[in-house]
Amino acid sequence: MSISLHDRMLSAAEQLNLPKQYKSDLDDDPRVLSAFEGCSFIWLLRTCGSTLIPLKVGADPCYVTNWLYGSHGQEVHAFLIDEKHLTVEKINFEEAEKLILSPPEQITALMSFEAVHSTVSSVLESGSERGVWGTFSSPTLDCADWQKWEAYFRNSGNSLMQTFMHKALSRRAASLN
């Protein structure tokens, strides 16, 4: 009998005797795993709950960094969850921060504008469909309006995606010259 990824997470939680409050957070983790199938995740197991954030989709890094370095008084343990290999690996805060700060895709000056356009479109469409951004509902912006997306990410404080969009806009401007 195969042990599911969620069972492995529950085992880690049991070993650490966490969370002490809001244990029901653990019941929501399978929904997140399912919604972001094929992704790796940062999982924060805390005194007061569980936070499971998919990697390389443009999630706001503050969902992780706030718990790593905030003055909340909670015990926090960070894990890398690899859905493909069904692993739950304890990692340090620096590794967690590095992973959550990784953009969904790399945009470089060597990429053609067509490649940049395809990459940005894919990231924005997938993120919108999966509900990566927005507290209660995803923004209803046209995926082709990169300037509005950059402004949205700037206003929402998602520095990772603001930088991603800034690189895309810079690459688009360079292609026009």
Coordinates of N, CA, C and O in Angstrom, one line a residue:
M1 N 0.8 -1.2 0.0 CA 0.0 0.0 0.0 C 0.9 1.2 0.0 O 1.8 1.4 0.8
S2 N 0.6 2.1 -0.9 CA 1.4 3.4 -1.1 C 0.9 4.4 0.0 O -0.3 4.6 0.2
I3 N 1.9 5.1 0.5 CA 1.6 6.2 1.5 C 1.5 7.5 0.7 O 2.4 7.9 -0.1
S4 N 0.4 8.2 0.8 CA 0.1 9.4 0.1 C 1.0 10.5 0.6 O 1.5 10.5 1.7
L5 N 1.2 11.6 -0.2 CA 1.9 12.7 0.2 C 1.3 13.4 1.4 O 2.0 13.8 2.3
H6 N 0.0 13.5 1.4 CA -0.7 14.1 2.6 C -0.4 13.3 3.8 O -0.2 13.8 4.9
D7 N -0.4 12.0 3.7 CA -0.1 11.1 4.9 C 1.3 11.4 5.4 O 1.5 11.4 6.6
R8 N 2.2 11.6 4.5 CA 3.6 11.9 4.9 C 3.6 13.3 5.6 O 4.4 13.4 6.6
M9 N 2.8 14.2 5.1 CA 2.8 15.5 5.8 C 2.2 15.4 7.2 O 2.7 15.9 8.2
L10 N 1.1 14.6 7.3 CA 0.5 14.4 8.6 C 1.4 13.7 9.6 O 1.4 14.0 10.8
S11 N 2.2 12.8 9.1 CA 3.2 12.1 9.9 C 4.2 13.1 10.4 O 4.6 13.1 11.6
A12 N 4.7 14.0 9.6 CA 5.7 15.1 10.0 C 5.0 15.9 11.1 O 5.6 16.3 12.1
A13 N 3.8 16.3 10.8 CA 3.1 17.2 11.8 C 2.9 16.4 13.2 O 3.1 17.1 14.2
E14 N 2.6 15.2 13.1 CA 2.5 14.4 14.3 C 3.8 14.3 15.1 O 3.8 14.4 16.3
Q15 N 4.9 14.1 14.4 CA 6.2 14.0 15.0 C 6.6 15.3 15.7 O 7.2 15.2 16.7
L16 N 6.2 16.4 15.1 CA 6.6 17.7 15.7 C 5.5 18.2 16.7 O 5.6 19.2 17.3
N17 N 4.4 17.4 16.7 CA 3.2 17.8 17.6 C 2.7 19.3 17.2 O 2.5 20.1 18.1
L18 N 2.6 19.5 15.9 CA 2.2 20.8 15.4 C 1.1 20.5 14.3 O 1.1 19.5 13.7
P19 N 0.2 21.4 14.1 CA 0.0 22.6 14.9 C -0.8 22.3 16.2 O -1.5 21.3 16.3
K20 N -0.6 23.2 17.1 CA -1.3 23.0 18.4 C -2.7 23.7 18.3 O -3.6 23.3 19.0
Q21 N -2.8 24.7 17.5 CA -4.1 25.3 17.2 C -4.3 25.3 15.7 O -3.4 25.3 14.9
Y22 N -5.6 25.4 15.3 CA -6.0 25.4 13.9 C -5.5 24.2 13.1 O -5.0 24.2 12.0
K23 N -5.6 23.0 13.8 CA -5.2 21.7 13.2 C -6.0 21.5 11.9 O -5.6 20.8 11.0
S24 N -7.2 22.1 11.8 CA -8.0 21.9 10.6 C -7.3 22.5 9.3 O -7.7 22.1 8.2
D25 N -6.3 23.3 9.5 CA -5.5 23.7 8.3 C -5.0 22.5 7.6 O -4.9 22.5 6.3
L26 N -4.6 21.5 8.3 CA -4.1 20.3 7.7 C -5.1 19.6 6.8 O -4.7 18.9 5.8
D27 N -6.4 19.8 7.1 CA -7.5 19.2 6.3 C -7.6 19.9 4.9 O -8.2 19.3 4.0
D28 N -7.1 21.1 4.8 CA -7.2 21.9 3.5 C -6.0 21.6 2.6 O -6.1 21.9 1.4
D29 N -4.9 21.0 3.2 CA -3.8 20.8 2.4 C -4.0 19.9 1.1 O -3.5 20.2 0.1
P30 N -4.8 18.9 1.2 CA -5.1 18.1 0.0 C -5.7 18.9 -1.1 O -5.4 18.6 -2.3
R31 N -6.6 19.8 -0.8 CA -7.2 20.7 -1.8 C -6.1 21.5 -2.5 O -6.1 21.6 -3.8
V32 N -5.1 22.0 -1.8 CA -4.1 22.8 -2.4 C -3.2 21.9 -3.2 O -2.8 22.3 -4.4
L33 N -2.8 20.7 -2.7 CA -2.0 19.8 -3.5 C -2.7 19.4 -4.8 O -2.1 19.4 -5.9
S34 N -4.0 19.2 -4.8 CA -4.8 18.9 -6.0 C -4.9 20.1 -6.9 O -4.7 19.9 -8.2
A35 N -5.1 21.3 -6.4 CA -5.2 22.4 -7.3 C -3.9 22.8 -8.0 O -4.0 23.4 -9.1
F36 N -2.8 22.4 -7.4 CA -1.5 22.7 -8.0 C -0.7 21.4 -8.4 O 0.5 21.4 -8.1
E37 N -1.4 20.5 -8.9 CA -0.8 19.2 -9.2 C 0.4 19.4 -10.1 O 0.4 20.2 -11.0
G38 N 1.5 18.7 -9.8 CA 2.7 18.8 -10.5 C 3.7 19.8 -10.0 O 4.8 19.9 -10.5
C39 N 3.2 20.6 -9.0 CA 4.1 21.6 -8.5 C 4.9 21.0 -7.3 O 4.5 20.0 -6.7
S40 N 5.9 21.8 -6.9 CA 6.6 21.6 -5.6 C 6.0 22.7 -4.7 O 5.5 23.7 -5.2
F41 N 6.2 22.5 -3.4 CA 5.6 23.5 -2.5 C 6.5 23.8 -1.3 O 7.4 22.9 -1.0
I42 N 6.4 24.9 -0.7 CA 6.9 25.2 0.6 C 5.8 25.0 1.5 O 4.7 25.5 1.3
W43 N 6.0 24.2 2.5 CA 5.1 23.9 3.6 C 5.6 24.4 4.9 O 6.7 24.1 5.3
L44 N 4.8 25.3 5.5 CA 5.2 25.8 6.8 C 4.3 25.2 7.9 O 3.1 25.4 7.8
L45 N 4.8 24.5 8.8 CA 4.1 23.9 9.9 C 4.4 24.8 11.1 O 5.5 25.0 11.5
R46 N 3.3 25.4 11.6 CA 3.4 26.4 12.7 C 2.6 26.0 13.9 O 1.8 25.1 13.9
T47 N 2.9 26.7 15.0 CA 2.2 26.5 16.2 C 0.7 26.6 16.0 O -0.1 25.8 16.5
C48 N 0.3 27.6 15.2 CA -1.1 27.9 14.9 C -1.4 27.7 13.5 O -1.9 28.6 12.8
G49 N -1.2 26.5 13.0 CA -1.6 26.2 11.6 C -0.6 25.7 10.7 O 0.5 25.4 11.0
S50 N -1.0 25.6 9.4 CA -0.2 25.1 8.3 C -0.4 26.0 7.1 O -1.5 26.5 6.9
T51 N 0.7 26.3 6.4 CA 0.6 27.1 5.2 C 1.3 26.3 4.1 O 2.5 25.9 4.3
L52 N 0.6 26.0 3.0 CA 1.2 25.3 1.9 C 1.1 26.2 0.7 O 0.0 26.5 0.2
I53 N 2.3 26.5 0.1 CA 2.4 27.5 -1.0 C 3.1 26.8 -2.2 O 4.2 26.3 -2.0
P54 N 2.4 26.8 -3.3 CA 3.0 26.3 -4.5 C 4.2 27.1 -5.0 O 4.2 28.4 -4.9
L55 N 5.2 26.5 -5.5 CA 6.4 27.2 -6.0 C 6.3 27.4 -7.5 O 5.6 26.6 -8.2
K56 N 7.0 28.4 -8.0 CA 7.1 28.7 -9.4 C 5.8 29.0 -10.1 O 5.6 28.6 -11.3
V57 N 4.8 29.5 -9.4 CA 3.6 30.0 -10.0 C 3.3 31.5 -9.8 O 2.3 32.0 -10.3
G58 N 4.2 32.1 -9.1 CA 4.1 33.6 -8.8 C 3.4 33.9 -7.6 O 2.9 35.1 -7.4
A59 N 3.2 33.0 -6.6 CA 2.6 33.3 -5.3 C 3.4 34.4 -4.6 O 4.6 34.4 -4.7
D60 N 2.7 35.2 -3.9 CA 3.4 36.3 -3.2 C 4.3 35.7 -2.1 O 3.9 34.9 -1.3
P61 N 5.6 36.0 -2.2 CA 6.6 35.5 -1.2 C 6.2 35.8 0.2 O 6.7 35.1 1.1
C62 N 5.4 36.8 0.5 CA 5.1 37.2 1.9 C 4.4 36.1 2.6 O 4.4 36.0 3.8
Y63 N 3.7 35.2 1.8 CA 3.0 34.1 2.5 C 3.9 33.2 3.2 O 3.5 32.4 4.1
V64 N 5.2 33.2 2.8 CA 6.2 32.4 3.4 C 7.1 33.3 4.3 O 7.3 33.0 5.5
T65 N 7.7 34.3 3.7 CA 8.6 35.1 4.5 C 8.1 35.8 5.7 O 8.8 35.9 6.7
N66 N 6.8 36.1 5.7 CA 6.2 36.7 6.9 C 6.3 35.7 8.1 O 6.6 36.1 9.2
W67 N 6.1 34.4 7.8 CA 6.2 33.4 8.9 C 7.6 33.0 9.2 O 7.9 32.7 10.4
L68 N 8.5 33.2 8.3 CA 9.9 32.8 8.5 C 10.6 33.9 9.4 O 11.4 33.6 10.3
Y69 N 10.3 35.1 9.2 CA 11.0 36.2 9.8 C 10.1 37.2 10.6 O 10.6 38.1 11.2
G70 N 8.8 37.0 10.6 CA 7.9 37.8 11.4 C 8.0 37.6 12.9 O 8.5 36.6 13.4
S71 N 7.6 38.6 13.6 CA 7.6 38.6 15.1 C 6.3 38.1 15.6 O 5.6 38.8 16.3
H72 N 5.9 36.9 15.2 CA 4.6 36.3 15.6 C 4.6 35.4 16.8 O 3.6 35.0 17.3
G73 N 5.8 35.0 17.2 CA 5.9 34.2 18.4 C 5.6 32.8 18.2 O 5.4 32.0 19.2
Q74 N 5.5 32.3 17.0 CA 5.2 30.9 16.8 C 6.4 30.1 16.4 O 7.4 30.6 15.9
E75 N 6.3 28.8 16.8 CA 7.3 27.8 16.3 C 7.0 27.6 14.8 O 5.8 27.3 14.5
V76 N 8.0 27.6 14.0 CA 7.8 27.4 12.5 C 8.8 26.4 12.0 O 10.0 26.5 12.3
H77 N 8.4 25.4 11.2 CA 9.2 24.5 10.6 C 8.9 24.6 9.1 O 7.8 24.6 8.7
A78 N 10.0 24.6 8.3 CA 9.8 24.7 6.8 C 10.1 23.4 6.1 O 11.1 22.7 6.5
F79 N 9.3 23.0 5.1 CA 9.6 21.8 4.4 C 9.4 22.1 2.9 O 8.7 23.0 2.5
L80 N 10.2 21.3 2.1 CA 10.0 21.3 0.7 C 9.2 20.1 0.4 O 9.5 18.9 0.7
I81 N 8.0 20.3 -0.3 CA 7.1 19.2 -0.7 C 7.3 18.9 -2.2 O 7.1 19.9 -3.0
D82 N 7.7 17.8 -2.5 CA 7.9 17.4 -3.9 C 6.8 16.4 -4.3 O 6.9 15.2 -3.9
E83 N 5.8 16.8 -5.0 CA 4.7 16.0 -5.4 C 5.1 14.8 -6.3 O 4.6 13.7 -6.2
K84 N 6.0 15.1 -7.2 CA 6.4 14.1 -8.1 C 7.1 12.9 -7.5 O 6.9 11.7 -7.8
H85 N 7.9 13.2 -6.4 CA 8.6 12.1 -5.8 C 8.0 11.7 -4.4 O 8.6 10.9 -3.7
L86 N 6.9 12.4 -4.1 CA 6.2 12.1 -2.8 C 7.1 12.3 -1.6 O 7.1 11.5 -0.7
T87 N 7.9 13.4 -1.6 CA 8.8 13.6 -0.5 C 8.4 14.8 0.3 O 7.9 15.8 -0.2
V88 N 8.7 14.8 1.6 CA 8.5 15.9 2.5 C 9.9 16.1 3.2 O 10.3 15.3 4.0
E89 N 10.6 17.1 2.8 CA 12.0 17.3 3.2 C 12.1 18.6 4.1 O 11.7 19.7 3.6
K90 N 12.6 18.5 5.3 CA 12.8 19.6 6.1 C 13.9 20.5 5.6 O 14.9 20.0 5.1
I91 N 13.7 21.8 5.5 CA 14.7 22.7 5.0 C 14.8 23.9 5.9 O 13.9 24.1 6.8
N92 N 15.9 24.6 5.8 CA 16.1 25.8 6.7 C 15.4 27.0 6.1 O 14.9 27.0 4.9
F93 N 15.3 28.0 6.9 CA 14.6 29.3 6.4 C 15.2 29.9 5.2 O 14.5 30.4 4.3
E94 N 16.5 29.9 5.1 CA 17.2 30.5 4.0 C 16.8 29.7 2.7 O 16.6 30.3 1.6
E95 N 16.8 28.4 2.7 CA 16.4 27.6 1.6 C 14.9 27.9 1.2 O 14.6 28.1 0.0
A96 N 14.1 28.0 2.2 CA 12.7 28.3 1.9 C 12.5 29.7 1.3 O 11.8 29.8 0.3
E97 N 13.2 30.6 1.8 CA 13.2 32.0 1.2 C 13.7 32.0 -0.3 O 13.1 32.6 -1.2
K98 N 14.8 31.3 -0.5 CA 15.3 31.2 -1.9 C 14.3 30.6 -2.8 O 14.1 31.1 -3.9
L99 N 13.7 29.5 -2.4 CA 12.7 28.8 -3.2 C 11.5 29.7 -3.5 O 11.0 29.7 -4.7
I100 N 11.0 30.4 -2.5 CA 9.7 31.2 -2.7 C 10.0 32.4 -3.6 O 9.1 32.9 -4.2
L101 N 11.3 32.8 -3.6 CA 11.6 34.0 -4.4 C 12.0 33.7 -5.8 O 12.3 34.5 -6.6
S102 N 11.9 32.4 -6.2 CA 12.1 32.0 -7.6 C 10.9 32.3 -8.5 O 9.8 32.0 -8.1
P103 N 11.2 33.0 -9.6 CA 10.1 33.4 -10.4 C 9.5 32.2 -11.1 O 10.1 31.1 -11.2
P104 N 8.2 32.3 -11.6 CA 7.6 31.2 -12.3 C 8.4 30.7 -13.5 O 8.5 29.5 -13.8
E105 N 9.0 31.6 -14.2 CA 9.9 31.4 -15.4 C 10.9 32.4 -15.4 O 10.7 33.5 -14.9
Q106 N 12.0 32.1 -16.1 CA 13.1 33.1 -16.3 C 12.8 33.9 -17.6 O 12.5 33.3 -18.6
I107 N 13.0 35.2 -17.5 CA 13.0 36.0 -18.7 C 14.3 36.6 -18.9 O 14.8 37.3 -17.9
T108 N 15.0 36.4 -20.0 CA 16.3 36.9 -20.2 C 16.4 37.7 -21.5 O 15.5 37.7 -22.3
A109 N 17.4 38.5 -21.6 CA 17.6 39.4 -22.8 C 17.8 38.5 -24.1 O 17.7 39.0 -25.2
L110 N 18.2 37.3 -23.9 CA 18.5 36.4 -25.0 C 17.2 35.8 -25.6 O 17.2 35.2 -26.7
M111 N 16.1 35.9 -24.9 CA 14.8 35.3 -25.4 C 14.2 36.2 -26.5 O 14.3 37.4 -26.4
S112 N 13.7 35.6 -27.4 CA 12.9 36.3 -28.5 C 11.7 36.9 -27.8 O 11.2 36.4 -26.8
F113 N 11.1 38.0 -28.4 CA 9.9 38.5 -27.8 C 8.8 37.5 -27.9 O 8.0 37.4 -27.0
E114 N 8.8 36.7 -28.9 CA 7.7 35.7 -29.1 C 7.8 34.7 -27.9 O 6.8 34.3 -27.3
A115 N 9.0 34.3 -27.5 CA 9.2 33.4 -26.3 C 8.7 34.1 -25.1 O 8.1 33.5 -24.2
V116 N 9.1 35.3 -24.9 CA 8.7 36.1 -23.7 C 7.2 36.2 -23.7 O 6.6 36.0 -22.6
H117 N 6.6 36.5 -24.8 CA 5.1 36.7 -24.9 C 4.4 35.4 -24.5 O 3.5 35.3 -23.7
S118 N 4.9 34.3 -25.0 CA 4.3 33.0 -24.7 C 4.5 32.6 -23.2 O 3.6 32.1 -22.6
T119 N 5.7 32.9 -22.7 CA 5.9 32.6 -21.3 C 5.0 33.4 -20.4 O 4.4 32.9 -19.5
V120 N 5.0 34.7 -20.6 CA 4.1 35.6 -19.8 C 2.7 35.2 -19.9 O 2.0 35.1 -18.9
S121 N 2.2 35.0 -21.1 CA 0.8 34.6 -21.3 C 0.5 33.3 -20.5 O -0.5 33.2 -19.8
S122 N 1.4 32.3 -20.6 CA 1.2 31.1 -19.9 C 1.1 31.3 -18.4 O 0.2 30.7 -17.7
V123 N 2.0 32.1 -17.8 CA 2.1 32.3 -16.4 C 0.8 33.0 -15.9 O 0.2 32.6 -14.9
L124 N 0.4 34.1 -16.6 CA -0.7 34.9 -16.2 C -2.0 34.1 -16.4 O -2.9 34.1 -15.5
E125 N -2.2 33.3 -17.5 CA -3.4 32.5 -17.7 C -3.5 31.4 -16.6 O -4.5 31.2 -16.0
S126 N -2.4 30.7 -16.4 CA -2.4 29.6 -15.4 C -2.7 30.2 -14.0 O -3.5 29.6 -13.2
G127 N -2.0 31.3 -13.6 CA -2.2 31.9 -12.3 C -3.6 32.4 -12.1 O -4.2 32.2 -11.0
S128 N -4.2 32.9 -13.1 CA -5.6 33.4 -13.0 C -6.5 32.3 -12.9 O -7.4 32.3 -12.0
E129 N -6.3 31.2 -13.7 CA -7.2 30.0 -13.6 C -7.1 29.3 -12.2 O -8.1 28.9 -11.7
R130 N -5.9 29.3 -11.7 CA -5.7 28.6 -10.4 C -6.0 29.5 -9.2 O -5.9 29.0 -8.1
G131 N -6.2 30.7 -9.4 CA -6.5 31.6 -8.3 C -5.3 31.9 -7.4 O -5.4 32.0 -6.2
V132 N -4.1 32.1 -8.1 CA -2.9 32.3 -7.3 C -2.9 33.7 -6.7 O -2.4 33.9 -5.6
W133 N -3.5 34.7 -7.4 CA -3.5 36.1 -6.9 C -4.8 36.5 -6.4 O -5.9 36.1 -7.0
G134 N -4.9 37.4 -5.5 CA -6.1 38.0 -5.0 C -6.5 37.3 -3.7 O -6.5 36.0 -3.7
T135 N -6.9 38.0 -2.7 CA -7.2 37.4 -1.4 C -8.5 36.6 -1.5 O -8.5 35.5 -1.0
F136 N -9.5 37.1 -2.1 CA -10.8 36.4 -2.1 C -11.2 36.1 -3.5 O -12.0 35.1 -3.7
S137 N -10.7 36.8 -4.5 CA -11.0 36.4 -5.9 C -9.8 36.9 -6.8 O -9.2 37.9 -6.5
S138 N -9.6 36.2 -7.9 CA -8.5 36.5 -8.8 C -8.9 37.9 -9.5 O -10.0 38.1 -9.8
P139 N -7.9 38.6 -9.8 CA -8.1 39.8 -10.6 C -8.6 39.5 -12.0 O -8.3 38.4 -12.5
T140 N -9.5 40.3 -12.5 CA -10.1 40.1 -13.8 C -9.4 41.0 -14.8 O -10.1 41.8 -15.4
L141 N -8.1 40.8 -15.0 CA -7.4 41.6 -16.0 C -7.1 40.8 -17.2 O -7.0 39.6 -17.2
D142 N -7.1 41.5 -18.4 CA -6.7 40.9 -19.6 C -5.3 40.4 -19.6 O -4.4 41.2 -19.2
C143 N -5.0 39.2 -19.9 CA -3.6 38.7 -19.8 C -2.7 39.4 -20.8 O -1.5 39.3 -20.6
A144 N -3.3 40.1 -21.8 CA -2.4 40.8 -22.7 C -2.0 42.2 -22.2 O -1.2 42.8 -22.8
D145 N -2.7 42.6 -21.2 CA -2.4 44.0 -20.7 C -1.3 43.9 -19.6 O -1.6 44.0 -18.4
W146 N -0.1 43.8 -20.0 CA 1.0 43.6 -19.1 C 1.2 44.8 -18.1 O 1.6 44.6 -17.0
Q147 N 1.0 46.0 -18.6 CA 1.1 47.1 -17.7 C 0.1 47.1 -16.6 O 0.5 47.5 -15.4
K148 N -1.1 46.7 -16.8 CA -2.1 46.6 -15.7 C -1.7 45.5 -14.8 O -1.9 45.7 -13.6
W149 N -1.1 44.4 -15.3 CA -0.7 43.3 -14.4 C 0.5 43.8 -13.5 O 0.5 43.5 -12.3
E150 N 1.4 44.5 -14.1 CA 2.5 45.0 -13.3 C 2.0 46.0 -12.2 O 2.4 45.9 -11.1
A151 N 1.1 46.8 -12.6 CA 0.5 47.8 -11.6 C -0.2 47.0 -10.5 O -0.1 47.3 -9.3
Y152 N -1.0 45.9 -10.9 CA -1.7 45.1 -9.9 C -0.7 44.5 -8.9 O -0.9 44.5 -7.7
F153 N 0.4 43.9 -9.5 CA 1.3 43.3 -8.6 C 2.1 44.3 -7.7 O 2.3 44.0 -6.5
R154 N 2.3 45.4 -8.2 CA 3.0 46.5 -7.4 C 2.0 46.9 -6.3 O 2.4 47.0 -5.1
N155 N 0.7 47.1 -6.6 CA -0.3 47.6 -5.6 C -0.6 46.5 -4.6 O -0.9 46.8 -3.4
S156 N -0.5 45.2 -5.0 CA -0.8 44.1 -4.0 C 0.5 43.8 -3.2 O 0.4 43.0 -2.3
G157 N 1.6 44.3 -3.6 CA 2.9 44.0 -2.9 C 3.6 42.7 -3.3 O 4.5 42.3 -2.6
N158 N 3.2 42.1 -4.4 CA 3.8 40.9 -4.8 C 5.1 41.3 -5.6 O 5.0 41.4 -6.9
S159 N 6.2 41.5 -4.9 CA 7.4 42.0 -5.6 C 8.0 41.0 -6.6 O 8.6 41.3 -7.6
L160 N 7.8 39.7 -6.3 CA 8.2 38.7 -7.3 C 7.6 38.8 -8.6 O 8.3 38.9 -9.7
M161 N 6.3 38.9 -8.7 CA 5.6 39.1 -9.9 C 5.7 40.5 -10.5 O 5.7 40.6 -11.8
Q162 N 5.9 41.5 -9.7 CA 6.1 42.8 -10.2 C 7.5 42.8 -11.0 O 7.5 43.3 -12.1
T163 N 8.5 42.2 -10.4 CA 9.8 42.1 -11.1 C 9.7 41.3 -12.4 O 10.2 41.6 -13.4
F164 N 8.9 40.2 -12.3 CA 8.7 39.3 -13.5 C 8.1 40.1 -14.6 O 8.5 40.1 -15.8
M165 N 7.0 40.9 -14.3 CA 6.3 41.7 -15.3 C 7.2 42.8 -15.8 O 7.1 43.2 -17.0
H166 N 8.0 43.4 -14.9 CA 8.9 44.5 -15.3 C 9.9 44.0 -16.4 O 10.2 44.7 -17.4
K167 N 10.4 42.8 -16.1 CA 11.4 42.2 -17.1 C 10.7 42.0 -18.4 O 11.2 42.2 -19.5
A168 N 9.4 41.5 -18.4 CA 8.7 41.2 -19.6 C 8.4 42.5 -20.4 O 8.6 42.6 -21.6
L169 N 8.0 43.6 -19.6 CA 7.8 44.9 -20.3 C 9.1 45.4 -20.9 O 9.1 46.0 -22.0
S170 N 10.2 45.3 -20.2 CA 11.5 45.8 -20.7 C 11.9 45.0 -21.9 O 12.4 45.6 -22.9
R171 N 11.6 43.7 -21.9 CA 12.0 42.9 -23.1 C 11.1 43.3 -24.3 O 11.5 43.3 -25.4
R172 N 9.8 43.6 -24.0 CA 8.9 44.0 -25.1 C 9.4 45.3 -25.6 O 9.4 45.5 -26.9
A173 N 9.7 46.3 -24.8 CA 10.2 47.6 -25.2 C 11.5 47.4 -26.1 O 11.6 48.1 -27.1
A174 N 12.4 46.6 -25.7 CA 13.6 46.3 -26.4 C 13.3 45.7 -27.8 O 14.0 46.1 -28.8
S175 N 12.3 44.9 -27.9 CA 12.0 44.3 -29.2 C 11.4 45.3 -30.2 O 11.4 45.1 -31.4
L176 N 10.9 46.5 -29.7 CA 10.3 47.5 -30.5 C 11.4 48.4 -31.1 O 11.1 49.2 -32.0
N177 N 12.5 48.4 -30.5 CA 13.6 49.3 -31.0 C 14.4 48.6 -32.1 O 14.6 47.6 -32.4

